[in-house]
mmCIF file of C-alpha atoms and ligand atoms in Angstrom:
data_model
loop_
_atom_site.group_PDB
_atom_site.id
_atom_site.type_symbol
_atom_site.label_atom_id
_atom_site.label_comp_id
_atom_site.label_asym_id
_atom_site.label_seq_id
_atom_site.Cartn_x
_atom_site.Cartn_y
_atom_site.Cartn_z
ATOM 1 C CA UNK A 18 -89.118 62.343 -95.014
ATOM 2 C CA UNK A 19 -87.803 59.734 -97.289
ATOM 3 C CA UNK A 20 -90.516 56.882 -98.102
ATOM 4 C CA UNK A 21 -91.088 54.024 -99.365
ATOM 5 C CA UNK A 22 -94.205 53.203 -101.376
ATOM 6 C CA UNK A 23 -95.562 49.363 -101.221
ATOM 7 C CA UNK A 24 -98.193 48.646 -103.994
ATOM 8 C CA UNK A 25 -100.724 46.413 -102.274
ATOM 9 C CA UNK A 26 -102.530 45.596 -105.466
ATOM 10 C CA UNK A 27 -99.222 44.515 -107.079
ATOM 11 C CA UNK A 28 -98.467 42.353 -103.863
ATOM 12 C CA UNK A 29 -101.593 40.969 -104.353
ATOM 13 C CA UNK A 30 -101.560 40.154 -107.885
ATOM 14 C CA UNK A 31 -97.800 38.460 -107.400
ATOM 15 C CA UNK A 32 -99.073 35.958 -105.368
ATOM 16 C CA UNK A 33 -101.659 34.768 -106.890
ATOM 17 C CA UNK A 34 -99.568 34.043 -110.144
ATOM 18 C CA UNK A 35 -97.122 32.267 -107.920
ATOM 19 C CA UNK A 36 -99.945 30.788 -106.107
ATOM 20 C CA UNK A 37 -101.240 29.149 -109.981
ATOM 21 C CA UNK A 38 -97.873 28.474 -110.455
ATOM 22 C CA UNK A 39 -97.480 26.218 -107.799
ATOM 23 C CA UNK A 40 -100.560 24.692 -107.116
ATOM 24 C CA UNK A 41 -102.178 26.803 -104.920
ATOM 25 C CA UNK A 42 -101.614 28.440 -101.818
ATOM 26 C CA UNK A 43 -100.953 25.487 -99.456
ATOM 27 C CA UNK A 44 -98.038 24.830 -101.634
ATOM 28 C CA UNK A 45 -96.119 28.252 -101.141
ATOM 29 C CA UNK A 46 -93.506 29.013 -98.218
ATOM 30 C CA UNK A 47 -92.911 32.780 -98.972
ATOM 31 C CA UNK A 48 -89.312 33.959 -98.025
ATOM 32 C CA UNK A 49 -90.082 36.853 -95.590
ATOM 33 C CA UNK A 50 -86.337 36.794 -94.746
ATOM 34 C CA UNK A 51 -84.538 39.906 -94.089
ATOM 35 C CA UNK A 52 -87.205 42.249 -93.701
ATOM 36 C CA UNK A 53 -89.184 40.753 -96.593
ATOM 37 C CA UNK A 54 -86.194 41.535 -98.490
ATOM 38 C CA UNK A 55 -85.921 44.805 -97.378
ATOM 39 C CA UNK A 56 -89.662 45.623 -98.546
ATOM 40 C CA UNK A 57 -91.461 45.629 -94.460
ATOM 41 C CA UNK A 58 -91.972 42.013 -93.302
ATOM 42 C CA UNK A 59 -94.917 43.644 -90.905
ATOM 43 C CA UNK A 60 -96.666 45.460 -93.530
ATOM 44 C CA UNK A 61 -96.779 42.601 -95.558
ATOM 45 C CA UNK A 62 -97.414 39.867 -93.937
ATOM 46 C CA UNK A 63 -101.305 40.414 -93.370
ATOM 47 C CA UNK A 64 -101.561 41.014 -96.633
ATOM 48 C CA UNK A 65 -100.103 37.545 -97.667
ATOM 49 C CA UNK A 66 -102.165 35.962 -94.507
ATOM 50 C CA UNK A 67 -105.487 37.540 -96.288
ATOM 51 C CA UNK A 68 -104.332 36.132 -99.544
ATOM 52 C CA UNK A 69 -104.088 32.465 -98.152
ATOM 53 C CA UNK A 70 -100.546 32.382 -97.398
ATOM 54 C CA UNK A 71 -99.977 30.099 -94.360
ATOM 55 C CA UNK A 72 -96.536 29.131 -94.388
ATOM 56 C CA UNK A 73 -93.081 31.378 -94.546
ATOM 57 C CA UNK A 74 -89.693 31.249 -93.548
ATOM 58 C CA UNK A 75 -87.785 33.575 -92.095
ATOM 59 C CA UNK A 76 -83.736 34.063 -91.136
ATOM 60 C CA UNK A 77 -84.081 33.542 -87.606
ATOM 61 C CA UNK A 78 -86.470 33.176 -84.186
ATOM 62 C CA UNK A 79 -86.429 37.085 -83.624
ATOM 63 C CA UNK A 80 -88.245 37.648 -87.457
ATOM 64 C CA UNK A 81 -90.179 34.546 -86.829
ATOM 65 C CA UNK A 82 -91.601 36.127 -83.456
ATOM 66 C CA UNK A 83 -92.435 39.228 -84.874
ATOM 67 C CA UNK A 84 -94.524 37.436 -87.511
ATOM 68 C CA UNK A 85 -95.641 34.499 -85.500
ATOM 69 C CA UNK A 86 -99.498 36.194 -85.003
ATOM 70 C CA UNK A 87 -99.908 35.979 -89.227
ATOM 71 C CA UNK A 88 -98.805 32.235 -89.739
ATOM 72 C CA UNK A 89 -99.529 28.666 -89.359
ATOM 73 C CA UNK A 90 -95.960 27.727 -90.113
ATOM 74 C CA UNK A 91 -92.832 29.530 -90.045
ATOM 75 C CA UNK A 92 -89.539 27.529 -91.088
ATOM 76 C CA UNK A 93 -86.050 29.391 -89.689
ATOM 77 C CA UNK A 94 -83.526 28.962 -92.048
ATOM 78 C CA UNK A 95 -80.283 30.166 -90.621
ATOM 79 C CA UNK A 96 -80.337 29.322 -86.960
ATOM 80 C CA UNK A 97 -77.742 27.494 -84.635
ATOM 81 C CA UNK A 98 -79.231 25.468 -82.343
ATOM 82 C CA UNK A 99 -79.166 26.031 -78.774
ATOM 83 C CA UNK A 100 -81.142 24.186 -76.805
ATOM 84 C CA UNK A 101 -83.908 26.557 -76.795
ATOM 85 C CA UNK A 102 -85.877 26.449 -80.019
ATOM 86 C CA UNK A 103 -89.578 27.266 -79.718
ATOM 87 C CA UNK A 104 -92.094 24.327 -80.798
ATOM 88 C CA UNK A 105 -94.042 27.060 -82.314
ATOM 89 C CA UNK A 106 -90.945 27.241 -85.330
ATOM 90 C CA UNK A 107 -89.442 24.794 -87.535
ATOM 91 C CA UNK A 108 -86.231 24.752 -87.837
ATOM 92 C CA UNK A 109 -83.987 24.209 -90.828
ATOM 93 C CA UNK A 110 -80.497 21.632 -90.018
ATOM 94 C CA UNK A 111 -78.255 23.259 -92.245
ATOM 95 C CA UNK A 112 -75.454 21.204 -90.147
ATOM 96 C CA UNK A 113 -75.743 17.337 -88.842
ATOM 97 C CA UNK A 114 -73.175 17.483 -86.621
ATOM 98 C CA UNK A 115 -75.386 20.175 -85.078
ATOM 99 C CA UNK A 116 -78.592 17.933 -84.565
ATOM 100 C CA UNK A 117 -77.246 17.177 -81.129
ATOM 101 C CA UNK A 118 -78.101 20.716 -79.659
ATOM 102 C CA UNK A 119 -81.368 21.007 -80.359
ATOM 103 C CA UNK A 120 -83.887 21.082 -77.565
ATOM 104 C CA UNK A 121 -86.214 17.434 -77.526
ATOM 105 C CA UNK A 122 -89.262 17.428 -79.763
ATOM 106 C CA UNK A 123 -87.841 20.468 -81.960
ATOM 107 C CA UNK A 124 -89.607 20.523 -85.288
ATOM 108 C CA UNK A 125 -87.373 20.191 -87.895
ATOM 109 C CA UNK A 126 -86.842 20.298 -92.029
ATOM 110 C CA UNK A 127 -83.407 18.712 -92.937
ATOM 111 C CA UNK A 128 -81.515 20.025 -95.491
ATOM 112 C CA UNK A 129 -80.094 18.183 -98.160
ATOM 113 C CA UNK A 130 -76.609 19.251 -99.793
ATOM 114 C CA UNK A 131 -77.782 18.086 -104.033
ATOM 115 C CA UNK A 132 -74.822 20.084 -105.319
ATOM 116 C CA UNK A 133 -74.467 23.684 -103.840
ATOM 117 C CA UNK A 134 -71.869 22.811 -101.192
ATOM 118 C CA UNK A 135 -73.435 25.498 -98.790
ATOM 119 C CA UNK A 136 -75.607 24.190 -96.439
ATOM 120 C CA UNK A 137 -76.637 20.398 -95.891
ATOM 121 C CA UNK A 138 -76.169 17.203 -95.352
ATOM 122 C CA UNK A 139 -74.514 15.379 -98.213
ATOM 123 C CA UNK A 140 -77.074 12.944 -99.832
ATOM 124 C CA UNK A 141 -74.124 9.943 -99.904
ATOM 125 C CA UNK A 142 -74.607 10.430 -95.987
ATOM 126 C CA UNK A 143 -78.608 10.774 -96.033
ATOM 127 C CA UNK A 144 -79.806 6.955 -95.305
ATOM 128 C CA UNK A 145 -77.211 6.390 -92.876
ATOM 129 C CA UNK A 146 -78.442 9.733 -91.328
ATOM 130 C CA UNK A 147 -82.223 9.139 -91.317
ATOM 131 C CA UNK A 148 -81.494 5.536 -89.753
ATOM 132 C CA UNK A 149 -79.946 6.919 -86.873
ATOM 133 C CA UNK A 150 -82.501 9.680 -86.577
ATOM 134 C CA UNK A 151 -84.134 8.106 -83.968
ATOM 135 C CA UNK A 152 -81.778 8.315 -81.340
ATOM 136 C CA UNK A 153 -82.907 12.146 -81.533
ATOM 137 C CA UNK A 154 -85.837 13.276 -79.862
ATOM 138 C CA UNK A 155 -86.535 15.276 -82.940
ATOM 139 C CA UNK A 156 -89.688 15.478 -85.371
ATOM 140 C CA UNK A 157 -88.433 15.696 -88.701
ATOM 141 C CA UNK A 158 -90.980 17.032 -91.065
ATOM 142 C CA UNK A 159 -89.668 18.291 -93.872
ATOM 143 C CA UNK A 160 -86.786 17.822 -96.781
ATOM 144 C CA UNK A 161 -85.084 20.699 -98.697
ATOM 145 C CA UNK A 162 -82.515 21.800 -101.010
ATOM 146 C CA UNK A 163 -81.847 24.870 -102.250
ATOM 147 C CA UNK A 164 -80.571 25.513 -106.058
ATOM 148 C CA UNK A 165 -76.621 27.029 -106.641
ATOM 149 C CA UNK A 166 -77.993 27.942 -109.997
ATOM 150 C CA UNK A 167 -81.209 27.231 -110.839
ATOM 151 C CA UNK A 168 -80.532 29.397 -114.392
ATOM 152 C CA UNK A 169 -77.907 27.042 -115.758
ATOM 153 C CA UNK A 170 -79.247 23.822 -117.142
ATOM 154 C CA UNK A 171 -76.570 22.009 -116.144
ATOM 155 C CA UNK A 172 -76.519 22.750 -112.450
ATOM 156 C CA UNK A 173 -80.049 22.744 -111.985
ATOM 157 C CA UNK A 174 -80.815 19.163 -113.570
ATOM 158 C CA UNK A 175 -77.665 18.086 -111.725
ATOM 159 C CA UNK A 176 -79.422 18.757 -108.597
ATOM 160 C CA UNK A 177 -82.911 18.084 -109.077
ATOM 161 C CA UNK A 178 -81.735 14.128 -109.828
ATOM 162 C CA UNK A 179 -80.062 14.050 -106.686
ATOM 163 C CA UNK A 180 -83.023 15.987 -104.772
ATOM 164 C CA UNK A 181 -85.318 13.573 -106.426
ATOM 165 C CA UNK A 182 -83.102 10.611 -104.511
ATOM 166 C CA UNK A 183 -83.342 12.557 -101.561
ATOM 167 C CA UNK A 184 -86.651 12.370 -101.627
ATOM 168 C CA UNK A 185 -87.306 8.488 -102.595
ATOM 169 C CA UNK A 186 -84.761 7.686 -100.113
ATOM 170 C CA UNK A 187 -86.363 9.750 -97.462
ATOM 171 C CA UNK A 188 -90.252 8.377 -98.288
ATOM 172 C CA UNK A 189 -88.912 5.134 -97.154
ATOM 173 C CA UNK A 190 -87.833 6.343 -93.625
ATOM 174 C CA UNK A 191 -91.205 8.465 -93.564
ATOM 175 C CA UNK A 192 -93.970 8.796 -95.917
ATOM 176 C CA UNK A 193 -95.671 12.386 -94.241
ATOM 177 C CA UNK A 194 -92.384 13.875 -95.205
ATOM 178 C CA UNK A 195 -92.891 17.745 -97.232
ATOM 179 C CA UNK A 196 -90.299 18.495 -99.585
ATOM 180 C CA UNK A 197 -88.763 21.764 -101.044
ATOM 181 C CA UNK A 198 -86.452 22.668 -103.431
ATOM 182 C CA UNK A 199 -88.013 25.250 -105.588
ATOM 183 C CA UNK A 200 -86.734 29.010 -105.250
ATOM 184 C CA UNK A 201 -87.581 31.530 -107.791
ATOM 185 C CA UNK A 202 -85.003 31.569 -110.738
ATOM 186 C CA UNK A 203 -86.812 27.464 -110.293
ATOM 187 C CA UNK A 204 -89.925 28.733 -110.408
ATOM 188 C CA UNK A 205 -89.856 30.954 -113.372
ATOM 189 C CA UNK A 206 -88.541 28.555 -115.511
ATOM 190 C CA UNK A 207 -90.033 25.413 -114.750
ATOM 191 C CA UNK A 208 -93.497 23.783 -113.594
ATOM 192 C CA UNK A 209 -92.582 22.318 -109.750
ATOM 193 C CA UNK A 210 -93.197 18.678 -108.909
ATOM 194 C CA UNK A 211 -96.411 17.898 -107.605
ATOM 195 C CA UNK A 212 -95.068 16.271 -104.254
ATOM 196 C CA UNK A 213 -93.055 19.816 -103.802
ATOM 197 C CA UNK A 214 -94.179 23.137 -101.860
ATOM 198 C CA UNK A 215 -91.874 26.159 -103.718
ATOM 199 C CA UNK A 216 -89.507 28.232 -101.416
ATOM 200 C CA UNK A 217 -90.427 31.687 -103.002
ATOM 201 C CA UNK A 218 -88.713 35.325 -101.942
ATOM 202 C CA UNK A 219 -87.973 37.462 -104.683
ATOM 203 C CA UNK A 220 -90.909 36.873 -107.430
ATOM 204 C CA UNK A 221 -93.156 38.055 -104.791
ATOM 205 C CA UNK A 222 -91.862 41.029 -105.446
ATOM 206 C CA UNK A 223 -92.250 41.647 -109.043
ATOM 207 C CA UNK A 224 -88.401 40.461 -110.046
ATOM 208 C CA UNK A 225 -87.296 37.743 -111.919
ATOM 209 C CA UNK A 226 -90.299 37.300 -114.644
ATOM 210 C CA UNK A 227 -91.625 40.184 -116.499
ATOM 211 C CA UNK A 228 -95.403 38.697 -115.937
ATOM 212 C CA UNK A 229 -95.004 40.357 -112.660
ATOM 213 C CA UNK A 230 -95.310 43.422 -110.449
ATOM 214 C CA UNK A 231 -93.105 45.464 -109.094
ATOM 215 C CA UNK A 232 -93.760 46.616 -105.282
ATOM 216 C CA UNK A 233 -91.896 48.747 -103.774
ATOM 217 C CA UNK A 234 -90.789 52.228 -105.225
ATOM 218 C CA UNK A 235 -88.601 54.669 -103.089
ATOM 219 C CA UNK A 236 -89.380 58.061 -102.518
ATOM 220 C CA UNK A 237 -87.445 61.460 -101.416
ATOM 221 C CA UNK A 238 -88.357 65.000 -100.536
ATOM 222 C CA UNK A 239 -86.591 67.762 -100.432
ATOM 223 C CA UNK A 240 -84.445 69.590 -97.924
ATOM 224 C CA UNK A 241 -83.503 72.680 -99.580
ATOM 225 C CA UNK A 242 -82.930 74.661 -102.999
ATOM 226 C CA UNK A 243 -80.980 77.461 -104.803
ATOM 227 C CA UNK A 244 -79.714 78.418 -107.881
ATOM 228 C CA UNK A 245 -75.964 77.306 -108.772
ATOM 229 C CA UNK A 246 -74.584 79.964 -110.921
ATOM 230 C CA UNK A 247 -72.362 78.584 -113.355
ATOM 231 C CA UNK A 248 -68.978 77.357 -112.337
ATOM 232 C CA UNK A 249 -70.282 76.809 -108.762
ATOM 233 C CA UNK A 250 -69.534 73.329 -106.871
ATOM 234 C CA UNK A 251 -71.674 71.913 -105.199
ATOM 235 C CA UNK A 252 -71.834 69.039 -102.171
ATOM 236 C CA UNK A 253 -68.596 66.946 -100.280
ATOM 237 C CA UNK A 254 -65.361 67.452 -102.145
ATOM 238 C CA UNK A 255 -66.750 69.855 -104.559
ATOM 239 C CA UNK A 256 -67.163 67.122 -106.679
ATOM 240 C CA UNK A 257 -69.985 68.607 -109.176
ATOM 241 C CA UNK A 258 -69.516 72.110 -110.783
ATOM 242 C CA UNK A 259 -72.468 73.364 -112.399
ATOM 243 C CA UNK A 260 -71.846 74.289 -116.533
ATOM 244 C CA UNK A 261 -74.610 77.187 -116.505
ATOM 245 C CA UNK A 262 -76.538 78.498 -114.165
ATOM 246 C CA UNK A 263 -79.218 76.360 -112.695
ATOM 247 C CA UNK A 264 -81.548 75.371 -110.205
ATOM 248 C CA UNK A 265 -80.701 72.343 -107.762
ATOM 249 C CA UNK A 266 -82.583 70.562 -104.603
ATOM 250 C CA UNK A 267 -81.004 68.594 -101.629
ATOM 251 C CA UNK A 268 -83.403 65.656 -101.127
ATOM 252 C CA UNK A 269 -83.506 63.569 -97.803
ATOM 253 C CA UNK A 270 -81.981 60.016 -98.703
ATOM 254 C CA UNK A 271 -79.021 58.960 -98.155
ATOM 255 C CA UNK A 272 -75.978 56.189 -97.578
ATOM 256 C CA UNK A 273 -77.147 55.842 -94.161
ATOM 257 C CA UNK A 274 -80.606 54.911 -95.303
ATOM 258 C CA UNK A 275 -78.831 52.024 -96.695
ATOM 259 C CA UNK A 276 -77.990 52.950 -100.278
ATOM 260 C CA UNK A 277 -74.979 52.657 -101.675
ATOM 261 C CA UNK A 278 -72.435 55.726 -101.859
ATOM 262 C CA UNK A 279 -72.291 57.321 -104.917
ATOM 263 C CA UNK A 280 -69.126 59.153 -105.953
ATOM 264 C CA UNK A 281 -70.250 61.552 -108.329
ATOM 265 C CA UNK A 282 -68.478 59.215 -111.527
ATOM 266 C CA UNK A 283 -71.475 60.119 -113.887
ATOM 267 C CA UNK A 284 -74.449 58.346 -114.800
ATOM 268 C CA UNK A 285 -76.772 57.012 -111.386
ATOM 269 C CA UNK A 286 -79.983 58.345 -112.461
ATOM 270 C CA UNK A 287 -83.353 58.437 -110.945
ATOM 271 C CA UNK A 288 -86.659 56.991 -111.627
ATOM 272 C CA UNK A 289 -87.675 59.822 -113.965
ATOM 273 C CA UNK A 290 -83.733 60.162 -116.021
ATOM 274 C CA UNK A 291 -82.798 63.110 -113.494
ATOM 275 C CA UNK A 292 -78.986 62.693 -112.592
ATOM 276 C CA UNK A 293 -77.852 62.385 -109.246
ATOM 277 C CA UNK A 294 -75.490 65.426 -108.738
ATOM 278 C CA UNK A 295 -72.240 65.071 -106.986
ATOM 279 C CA UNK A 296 -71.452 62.505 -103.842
ATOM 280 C CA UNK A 297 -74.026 61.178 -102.077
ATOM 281 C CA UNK A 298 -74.346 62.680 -98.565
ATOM 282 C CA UNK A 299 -74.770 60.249 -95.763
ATOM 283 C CA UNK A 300 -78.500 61.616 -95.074
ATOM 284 C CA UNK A 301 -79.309 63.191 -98.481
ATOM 285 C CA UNK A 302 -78.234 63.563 -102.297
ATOM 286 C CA UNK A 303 -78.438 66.272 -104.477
ATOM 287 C CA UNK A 304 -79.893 66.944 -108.435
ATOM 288 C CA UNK A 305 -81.146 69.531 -110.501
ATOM 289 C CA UNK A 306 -84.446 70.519 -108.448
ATOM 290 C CA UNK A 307 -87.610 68.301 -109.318
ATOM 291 C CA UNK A 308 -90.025 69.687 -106.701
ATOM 292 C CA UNK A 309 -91.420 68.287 -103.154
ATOM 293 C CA UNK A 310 -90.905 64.656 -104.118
ATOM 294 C CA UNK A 311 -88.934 62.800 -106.254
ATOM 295 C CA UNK A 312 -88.750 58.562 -106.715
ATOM 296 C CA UNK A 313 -85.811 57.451 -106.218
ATOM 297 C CA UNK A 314 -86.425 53.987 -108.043
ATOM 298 C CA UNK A 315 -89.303 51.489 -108.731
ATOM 299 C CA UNK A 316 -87.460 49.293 -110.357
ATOM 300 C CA UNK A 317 -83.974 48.394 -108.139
ATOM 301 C CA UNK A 318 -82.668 46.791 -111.333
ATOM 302 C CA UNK A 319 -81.271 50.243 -112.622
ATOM 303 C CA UNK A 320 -79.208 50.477 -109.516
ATOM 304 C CA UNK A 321 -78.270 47.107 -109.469
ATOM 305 C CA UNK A 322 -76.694 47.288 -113.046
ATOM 306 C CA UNK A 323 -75.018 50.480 -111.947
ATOM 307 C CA UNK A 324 -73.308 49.363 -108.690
ATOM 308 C CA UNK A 325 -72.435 46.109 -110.378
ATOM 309 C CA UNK A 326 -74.826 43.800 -108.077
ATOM 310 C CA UNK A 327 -78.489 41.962 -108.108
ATOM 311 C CA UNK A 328 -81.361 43.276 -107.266
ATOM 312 C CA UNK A 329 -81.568 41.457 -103.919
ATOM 313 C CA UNK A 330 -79.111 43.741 -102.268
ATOM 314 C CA UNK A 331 -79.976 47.063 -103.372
ATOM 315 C CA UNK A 332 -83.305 45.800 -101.602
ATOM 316 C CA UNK A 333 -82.319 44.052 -99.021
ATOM 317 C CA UNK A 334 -80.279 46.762 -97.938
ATOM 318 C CA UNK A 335 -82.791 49.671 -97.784
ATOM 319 C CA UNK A 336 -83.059 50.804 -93.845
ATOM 320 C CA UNK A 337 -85.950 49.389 -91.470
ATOM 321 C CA UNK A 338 -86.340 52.966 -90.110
ATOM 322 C CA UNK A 339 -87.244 54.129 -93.684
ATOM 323 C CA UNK A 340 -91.144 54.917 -93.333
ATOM 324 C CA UNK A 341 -93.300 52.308 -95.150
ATOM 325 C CA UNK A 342 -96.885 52.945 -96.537
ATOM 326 C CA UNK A 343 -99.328 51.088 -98.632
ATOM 327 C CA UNK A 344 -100.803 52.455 -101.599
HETATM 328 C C1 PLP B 405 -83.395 33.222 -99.781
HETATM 329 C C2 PLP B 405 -83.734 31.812 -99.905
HETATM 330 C C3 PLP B 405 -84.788 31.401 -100.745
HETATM 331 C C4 PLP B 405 -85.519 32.326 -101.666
HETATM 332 O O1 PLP B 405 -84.727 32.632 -102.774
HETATM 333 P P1 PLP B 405 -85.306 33.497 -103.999
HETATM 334 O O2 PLP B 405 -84.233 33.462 -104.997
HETATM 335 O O3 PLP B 405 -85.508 34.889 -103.466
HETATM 336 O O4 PLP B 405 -86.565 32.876 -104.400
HETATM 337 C C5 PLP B 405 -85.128 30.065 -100.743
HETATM 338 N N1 PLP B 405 -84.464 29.189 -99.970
HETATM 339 C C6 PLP B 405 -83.450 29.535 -99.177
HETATM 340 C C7 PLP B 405 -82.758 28.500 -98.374
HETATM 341 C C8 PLP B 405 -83.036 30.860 -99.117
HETATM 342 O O5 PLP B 405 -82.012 31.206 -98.338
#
């Protein structure tokens, strides 16, 4: 049974740096988007809740139910309004021309286009929009931006000023207003304004600042061994051949478990240096044998580097149906 391996201890100790980092608890939203990025959103979330986390967002109303029982406050970043939203949720208006189809009373944090071009409304069109807000039967409670590229000075300064007018412009329509704008390449690199909660996903997780602990690790166990005697292929397309005789092991993880496919082009190597032998299967992978278990990775950096991508996705990509445990 492929596994993965949550270190509860490491959770732990993430969130309290970020916690100091931003000024305590009460000014963290932790991204639980996505599965918790892939980690197990239900494992953990009472973990956070026990740590003092009261406030997270998530992608959309069906994560947000499933974590509802945990939170004071869950903000829904990536949802289309349809008349139905549940007062429970706050909602994120990524679009104005959208703030029409909300249901009456909706609970809502506005976001504010500073210079990513993604989401937003633009801040030229902010005071004529908060004027006119009224007309809505909305309760705006919150401000946001989110950071293009929070890593290059330029950028980043770019659109803190204009989150910073944002946020003067906005005080004048309503002073109980929160604001956000910090994410966690902002986070790592600079102290947050005081007025400011931080938007934080992947630190939690031990990426992004090398003060911090990894979580998650990713276990296999194995299938099936023999011996290869030399000149043997092994696996799809016969794509390894063994040099000598040696002895190999068919472990349980796969490219349906949400990895990506490896072709057998040399060098994707697990957590202890052991080479991955051959193409990936869709339900398991082969290597010279390294007993009942093997980890796959604690540190999704190595296979971000190799399949040319971030961390995020090699993550964010790892199946729900994967079993999760706490250690
Ligand atoms: C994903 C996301 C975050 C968190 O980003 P990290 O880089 O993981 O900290 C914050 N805000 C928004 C709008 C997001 O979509």
């Amino acid at each position: 049974m492929a596994l993965i391996k949550l270190d509860k201890e490491a959770y732990k100790f993430n969130l309290r740096q970020l916690a100091l980092r931003a000024g305590g608890y009460e000014n963290l939203i932790c991204v639980f988007k996505d599965n918790a990025y892939g980690h197990g959103a239900q494992i953990l979330a009472p973990i956070a809740r026990e740590e003092g986390v009261g406030f997270i967002a998530t992608r959309n109303e069906q994560e947000a139910l499933a974590l509802e029982a945990h939170f004071k406050d869950i903000l829904i970043l990536s949802h289309r309004p349809n008349g139905k939203e549940d007062p429970r949720f706050i909602y994120a208006l990524n679009e104005p021309l959208n703030l029409k189809d909300f249901k009456k009373n909706t609970r809502i944090h506005l976001k504010i286009d500073t210079g990513m071009r993604r989401n937003g409304i633009c801040l030229s069109n902010l005071k004529e929009f908060l004027d006119s807000f009224h007309r809505y039967d909305l309760k705006l409670e919150g401000i946001f931006t989110h950071f293009a590229a929070a890593d290059e000075d330029e950028s980043y300064h770019f659109q803190r000023q204009n989150f910073q007018k944002a946020k003067d412009l906005a005080r004048n329509f309503n002073e109980n207003l929160i604001f956000h704008s910090f994410n966690s390449v902002a986070l790592s690199r600079d102290t947050p304004p005081k007025d400011e909660l931080c938007r934080v996903g992947l630190l939690q997780f031990g990426y992004g600042d090398d003060g911090l602990k990894k979580v998650l690790s990713l276990y296999a166990h194995r299938l099936s061994q023999r011996t290869l005697q030399k000149g043997q292929s092994m696996g799809y397309d016969n794509a390894f051949v063994a040099q000598e005789k040696m002895r190999v092991g068919t472990y349980d993880l796969g490219y349906a478990d949400g990895l990506f496919r490896y072709d057998a082009r040399g060098g994707l190597r697990l957590a202890d240096g052991r080479e991955i032998l051959g193409k990936m299967s869709m339900d398991s992978f082969s290597c010279e044998d390294g007993g009942e278990e093997l980890c796959v990775f604690d540190d999704a950096r190595i296979w971000a580097e190799f399949f040319h991508t971030i961390s995020y996705e090699i993550l964010v990509k790892l199946h729900p149906s994967i079993p999760r445990i706490l250690i």
